[in-house]
Amino acid sequence: MDPRISKHAKILVNYSTQVKKGDNVLIQLNDYGKDLATEIYKEASILGGSPLILTTPTEAVRGYYELTPEEYLRVFPEHYYELIKASDVVISIRSDENTRYLSNADPERISARKLTVKNIDDERLRKRWCLTLYPTPAYAQEAEMSLKEYEDFVYSAMLLNWDKEKEKMDEIKKIMDDTDKVRIIGKETDLTMSIKNRTTVVSDGTHNMPGGEVFTAPIDNSASGKIFFDLPSTRYGKEVHGIRLKLEKGKIVDYSANKNEDFLKAMINTDEGSIRLGELGIGTNRNITKFTRNILFDEKIAGTIHIAIGFAYKECDGINESAIHWDMIKTMKPGQIILDGEIIQKDGKFKWEV
Amino acid sequence: MDPRISKHAKILVNYSTQVKKGDNVLIQLNDYGKDLATEIYKEASILGGSPLILTTPTEAVRGYYELTPEEYLRVFPEHYYELIKASDVVISIRSDENTRYLSNADPERISARKLTVKNIDDERLRKRWCLTLYPTPAYAQEAEMSLKEYEDFVYSAMLLNWDKEKEKMDEIKKIMDDTDKVRIIGKETDLTMSIKNRTTVVSDGTHNMPGGEVFTAPIDNSASGKIFFDLPSTRYGKEVHGIRLKLEKGKIVDYSANKNEDFLKAMINTDEGSIRLGELGIGTNRNITKFTRNILFDEKIAGTIHIAIGFAYKECDGINESAIHWDMIKTMKPGQIILDGEIIQKDGKFKWEV
């Protein structure tokens, strides 16, 4: 076994979720990653935690959407809810054997199901949760790398000194916590919003491994202007290119995409909350230098910002609610992040980095 | 995918556990069998069930026993208990990558853990549960077959017309339900016991796939005499050869084994109930003709009987309680099964088969 898998497991258990005696630990994965799950299982056992591994193969999920009769999409998985409620720690490992397994699934069926299980997703976010990734050939393929190169990429982004990373990000948080007006300027982009009295959260490797972003929730009726996302957004195996959004008083009033605009439309129209922004984030992980078509990494690329439609995180004091939370990323070269009139980042570099 | 995997899944969902709308379905596996679990997931979804797949890799279990500090062996996995309680159907798939993964684990630690989670095992038996097997190279190796041959063996034992099998077994049940005294005669064996007013259960593929045995619970203080098991019994990767038991008034008063007697001793001394018999069974599956070192199949070999130490099944109206239930098998060639004085099986053939 690659010794980095063991190190990864130790970080997740000891640093990210801090497992202790009596903790009910749930480990979730898809296709690959049995060795990582096993290492987490053992590390948790050493600390007196009770681990369980839940596997949801991508083919099972695809088959579910293809085969389940319409009326059954509303069936609530009571046992899953009870399992999540009784868990203290939830570690989710993305480990798809094929990232496009839902490319031809019906997005309306997916949204319907999401609404049915929303309580469960909400409950999970009340736990000590962490989302991470196990390098698979499918992710390497998306990243246009060999598996070997992709493993190096993944572990270089994750096996960091997280205390040090946290310190750097805390500096940005300090500024943003005191900020009212944010202005984002860039290619085809001039967007303003308020983040007044919202809390900026530092992604220090607790909830996401890798960490490496600071993010907050915009004031719900504040976003106005336009923004162009040069990087594609993927979801359920769909890739949406060249998203342009126009916002007024916090609402998306116009949108377009160069590819898969229908899918963008379905996502925006999921519910009342998906027409508003749930997040503004700034990437800070200097070991993530390449766009790899994976939001867990892409949103942390140093020199990018991202915006999500849909639900806001409670830790940011956000109030927007939705069944979805979908990120869109933009490189800031060229670009400026202006906080209360002051340029704090220009062309991807913070003012103290220049 | 081998089309027999799909047939296997359909039998488990439609026949064995009869999944229906709203059922919370839990699928459990170890190492292999993701494709079978996925097929079960899809079949259950079609019927309106909510499937979940719990994976417990053998290496995770081995690591647990090696690494968990003594004091933590009593930690109760609350989330697992809640999950089982909220499940309606539990399908367990044995799918070990190595059957001897616990060969060097401490049996006392295993027994201690078994006691801790006994409530959970009991709860599972109150559900519509089914235990089955996915053919792995490790099981094929135990059976001294290639994987290809072993797959043929497994599916020929499982993909049967279970309504017809049930009819045949019901004949034997009818006789046993009216029986008081059972006498087993064979090599180094003359054992009597009462099964008066106990219920004989037909293993018709509901709880075990493959099915193919009839079994009951002896009256607790009735077993007297001696029995020799010519076939080895395995548990936790240990193989115990040539078990001889001497019983008086239902209790094991003497025992020996040709190999791993210490392990036999530890098992018998697990608790108050493991010193008594919990089961008497008669194998009836004519497609299982070979001993394969796997109790799920071996106990169903036509022409064998088996006896278990430890807990009795409630469906048999058995009352013996224990943290364990461990089967020992004996070929009945030569041998006789005598029920209330009448020979109903001689040298492995029922009187109506001669």
PDB file of C-alpha atoms in Angstrom, chain A residues 77-206:
ATOM      1  CA  PRO A  77     -34.535   6.002   3.577  1.00  0.00           C
ATOM      2  CA  GLU A  78     -35.344   5.915   7.273  1.00  0.00           C
ATOM      3  CA  HIS A  79     -32.433   3.634   8.183  1.00  0.00           C
ATOM      4  CA  TYR A  80     -29.956   5.973   6.517  1.00  0.00           C
ATOM      5  CA  TYR A  81     -31.403   8.902   8.461  1.00  0.00           C
ATOM      6  CA  GLU A  82     -31.131   6.991  11.736  1.00  0.00           C
ATOM      7  CA  LEU A  83     -27.561   6.041  10.894  1.00  0.00           C
ATOM      8  CA  ILE A  84     -26.557   9.644  10.213  1.00  0.00           C
ATOM      9  CA  LYS A  85     -28.386  10.919  13.306  1.00  0.00           C
ATOM     10  CA  ALA A  86     -26.529   8.470  15.515  1.00  0.00           C
ATOM     11  CA  SER A  87     -23.153   9.274  13.968  1.00  0.00           C
ATOM     12  CA  ASP A  88     -20.723  11.756  15.491  1.00  0.00           C
ATOM     13  CA  VAL A  89     -18.239  11.834  12.632  1.00  0.00           C
ATOM     14  CA  VAL A  90     -18.884  11.405   8.906  1.00  0.00           C
ATOM     15  CA  ILE A  91     -15.895  11.034   6.570  1.00  0.00           C
ATOM     16  CA  SER A  92     -16.933  10.970   2.907  1.00  0.00           C
ATOM     17  CA  ILE A  93     -14.433   9.724   0.358  1.00  0.00           C
ATOM     18  CA  ARG A  94     -15.053  10.530  -3.282  1.00  0.00           C
ATOM     19  CA  SER A  95     -13.743   7.528  -5.196  1.00  0.00           C
ATOM     20  CA  ASP A  96     -15.628   7.287  -8.486  1.00  0.00           C
ATOM     21  CA  GLU A  97     -14.577   4.751 -11.097  1.00  0.00           C
ATOM     22  CA  ASN A  98     -16.194   6.993 -13.737  1.00  0.00           C
ATOM     23  CA  THR A  99     -16.948  10.667 -13.160  1.00  0.00           C
ATOM     24  CA  ARG A 100     -19.546  10.790 -15.927  1.00  0.00           C
ATOM     25  CA  TYR A 101     -21.761   8.022 -14.616  1.00  0.00           C
ATOM     26  CA  LEU A 102     -24.739  10.344 -14.346  1.00  0.00           C
ATOM     27  CA  SER A 103     -24.221  12.094 -17.687  1.00  0.00           C
ATOM     28  CA  ASN A 104     -27.423  10.656 -19.107  1.00  0.00           C
ATOM     29  CA  ALA A 105     -29.516  10.603 -15.952  1.00  0.00           C
ATOM     30  CA  ASP A 106     -32.558  12.857 -15.791  1.00  0.00           C
ATOM     31  CA  PRO A 107     -31.608  15.998 -13.780  1.00  0.00           C
ATOM     32  CA  GLU A 108     -35.221  16.436 -12.662  1.00  0.00           C
ATOM     33  CA  ARG A 109     -35.237  12.975 -11.115  1.00  0.00           C
ATOM     34  CA  ILE A 110     -31.946  13.793  -9.432  1.00  0.00           C
ATOM     35  CA  SER A 111     -33.331  17.051  -8.044  1.00  0.00           C
ATOM     36  CA  ALA A 112     -36.517  15.299  -6.874  1.00  0.00           C
ATOM     37  CA  ARG A 113     -34.458  12.755  -4.997  1.00  0.00           C
ATOM     38  CA  LYS A 114     -32.212  15.464  -3.520  1.00  0.00           C
ATOM     39  CA  LEU A 115     -35.300  17.141  -2.075  1.00  0.00           C
ATOM     40  CA  THR A 116     -36.473  13.849  -0.561  1.00  0.00           C
ATOM     41  CA  VAL A 117     -33.202  13.279   1.280  1.00  0.00           C
ATOM     42  CA  LYS A 118     -32.486  16.933   2.142  1.00  0.00           C
ATOM     43  CA  ASN A 119     -33.080  16.324   5.874  1.00  0.00           C
ATOM     44  CA  ILE A 120     -30.380  13.703   5.817  1.00  0.00           C
ATOM     45  CA  ASP A 121     -27.858  15.974   4.096  1.00  0.00           C
ATOM     46  CA  ASP A 122     -28.683  18.721   6.601  1.00  0.00           C
ATOM     47  CA  GLU A 123     -28.211  16.310   9.481  1.00  0.00           C
ATOM     48  CA  ARG A 124     -24.821  15.237   8.154  1.00  0.00           C
ATOM     49  CA  LEU A 125     -23.635  18.852   8.135  1.00  0.00           C
ATOM     50  CA  ARG A 126     -24.380  19.024  11.880  1.00  0.00           C
ATOM     51  CA  LYS A 127     -21.759  16.354  12.520  1.00  0.00           C
ATOM     52  CA  ARG A 128     -17.986  16.521  12.531  1.00  0.00           C
ATOM     53  CA  TRP A 129     -17.842  15.856   8.812  1.00  0.00           C
ATOM     54  CA  CYS A 130     -15.040  15.788   6.316  1.00  0.00           C
ATOM     55  CA  LEU A 131     -15.095  15.358   2.574  1.00  0.00           C
ATOM     56  CA  THR A 132     -12.015  13.997   0.867  1.00  0.00           C
ATOM     57  CA  LEU A 133     -10.944  12.131  -2.253  1.00  0.00           C
ATOM     58  CA  TYR A 134      -9.185   8.927  -3.130  1.00  0.00           C
ATOM     59  CA  PRO A 135      -7.194   9.170  -6.375  1.00  0.00           C
ATOM     60  CA  THR A 136      -8.804   6.970  -9.032  1.00  0.00           C
ATOM     61  CA  PRO A 137      -8.018   6.497 -12.740  1.00  0.00           C
ATOM     62  CA  ALA A 138     -11.235   8.383 -13.576  1.00  0.00           C
ATOM     63  CA  TYR A 139     -10.165  11.513 -11.668  1.00  0.00           C
ATOM     64  CA  ALA A 140      -6.684  11.278 -13.196  1.00  0.00           C
ATOM     65  CA  GLN A 141      -8.313  11.135 -16.623  1.00  0.00           C
ATOM     66  CA  GLU A 142     -10.387  14.263 -15.892  1.00  0.00           C
ATOM     67  CA  ALA A 143      -7.197  15.965 -14.775  1.00  0.00           C
ATOM     68  CA  GLU A 144      -5.391  14.866 -17.929  1.00  0.00           C
ATOM     69  CA  MET A 145      -2.723  13.083 -15.929  1.00  0.00           C
ATOM     70  CA  SER A 146      -1.578   9.525 -15.427  1.00  0.00           C
ATOM     71  CA  LEU A 147      -2.762   7.934 -12.184  1.00  0.00           C
ATOM     72  CA  LYS A 148       0.788   8.151 -10.834  1.00  0.00           C
ATOM     73  CA  GLU A 149       0.990  11.901 -11.532  1.00  0.00           C
ATOM     74  CA  TYR A 150      -2.481  12.439 -10.146  1.00  0.00           C
ATOM     75  CA  GLU A 151      -1.630  10.643  -6.905  1.00  0.00           C
ATOM     76  CA  ASP A 152       1.366  12.970  -6.521  1.00  0.00           C
ATOM     77  CA  PHE A 153      -0.900  15.953  -7.188  1.00  0.00           C
ATOM     78  CA  VAL A 154      -3.558  14.821  -4.687  1.00  0.00           C
ATOM     79  CA  TYR A 155      -1.175  14.005  -1.863  1.00  0.00           C
ATOM     80  CA  SER A 156       0.898  17.172  -2.356  1.00  0.00           C
ATOM     81  CA  ALA A 157      -2.313  19.165  -1.865  1.00  0.00           C
ATOM     82  CA  MET A 158      -3.379  17.194   1.207  1.00  0.00           C
ATOM     83  CA  LEU A 159      -0.281  16.155   3.146  1.00  0.00           C
ATOM     84  CA  LEU A 160       0.530  19.690   4.309  1.00  0.00           C
ATOM     85  CA  ASN A 161       1.206  21.292   7.665  1.00  0.00           C
ATOM     86  CA  TRP A 162      -2.374  22.382   8.259  1.00  0.00           C
ATOM     87  CA  ASP A 163      -1.584  24.506  11.282  1.00  0.00           C
ATOM     88  CA  LYS A 164       0.630  26.674   9.089  1.00  0.00           C
ATOM     89  CA  GLU A 165      -1.933  26.785   6.271  1.00  0.00           C
ATOM     90  CA  LYS A 166      -4.558  27.865   8.774  1.00  0.00           C
ATOM     91  CA  GLU A 167      -2.410  30.774   9.964  1.00  0.00           C
ATOM     92  CA  LYS A 168      -2.123  32.153   6.419  1.00  0.00           C
ATOM     93  CA  MET A 169      -5.852  31.875   5.788  1.00  0.00           C
ATOM     94  CA  ASP A 170      -6.723  33.428   9.157  1.00  0.00           C
ATOM     95  CA  GLU A 171      -5.117  36.667   7.903  1.00  0.00           C
ATOM     96  CA  ILE A 172      -7.618  36.867   5.038  1.00  0.00           C
ATOM     97  CA  LYS A 173     -10.509  35.945   7.295  1.00  0.00           C
ATOM     98  CA  LYS A 174      -9.619  38.794   9.639  1.00  0.00           C
ATOM     99  CA  ILE A 175     -10.009  41.293   6.784  1.00  0.00           C
ATOM    100  CA  MET A 176     -13.181  39.750   5.353  1.00  0.00           C
ATOM    101  CA  ASP A 177     -14.941  39.560   8.705  1.00  0.00           C
ATOM    102  CA  ASP A 178     -14.735  43.361   8.817  1.00  0.00           C
ATOM    103  CA  THR A 179     -15.785  43.855   5.196  1.00  0.00           C
ATOM    104  CA  ASP A 180     -19.122  45.156   3.908  1.00  0.00           C
ATOM    105  CA  LYS A 181     -18.761  45.552   0.136  1.00  0.00           C
ATOM    106  CA  VAL A 182     -17.001  43.054  -2.110  1.00  0.00           C
ATOM    107  CA  ARG A 183     -16.298  43.859  -5.720  1.00  0.00           C
ATOM    108  CA  ILE A 184     -15.010  41.284  -8.169  1.00  0.00           C
ATOM    109  CA  ILE A 185     -13.527  42.631 -11.401  1.00  0.00           C
ATOM    110  CA  GLY A 186     -12.282  40.459 -14.218  1.00  0.00           C
ATOM    111  CA  LYS A 187     -12.919  39.292 -17.747  1.00  0.00           C
ATOM    112  CA  GLU A 188     -16.574  40.132 -18.610  1.00  0.00           C
ATOM    113  CA  THR A 189     -17.061  40.543 -14.895  1.00  0.00           C
ATOM    114  CA  ASP A 190     -18.044  43.305 -12.526  1.00  0.00           C
ATOM    115  CA  LEU A 191     -19.959  41.953  -9.582  1.00  0.00           C
ATOM    116  CA  THR A 192     -20.636  43.564  -6.224  1.00  0.00           C
ATOM    117  CA  MET A 193     -22.170  42.101  -3.131  1.00  0.00           C
ATOM    118  CA  SER A 194     -22.257  42.657   0.605  1.00  0.00           C
ATOM    119  CA  ILE A 195     -20.849  40.227   3.155  1.00  0.00           C
ATOM    120  CA  LYS A 196     -21.556  42.549   6.089  1.00  0.00           C
ATOM    121  CA  ASN A 197     -21.712  40.758   9.447  1.00  0.00           C
ATOM    122  CA  ARG A 198     -21.325  37.401   7.808  1.00  0.00           C
ATOM    123  CA  THR A 199     -18.617  35.092   9.092  1.00  0.00           C
ATOM    124  CA  THR A 200     -15.758  34.096   6.841  1.00  0.00           C
ATOM    125  CA  VAL A 201     -14.814  30.485   7.289  1.00  0.00           C
ATOM    126  CA  VAL A 202     -11.313  29.161   6.830  1.00  0.00           C
ATOM    127  CA  SER A 203     -11.105  25.815   5.053  1.00  0.00           C
ATOM    128  CA  ASP A 204      -8.290  24.550   7.227  1.00  0.00           C
ATOM    129  CA  GLY A 205      -8.643  20.854   6.403  1.00  0.00           C
ATOM    130  CA  THR A 206     -11.422  20.196   8.881  1.00  0.00           C
TER     131      THR A 206
END
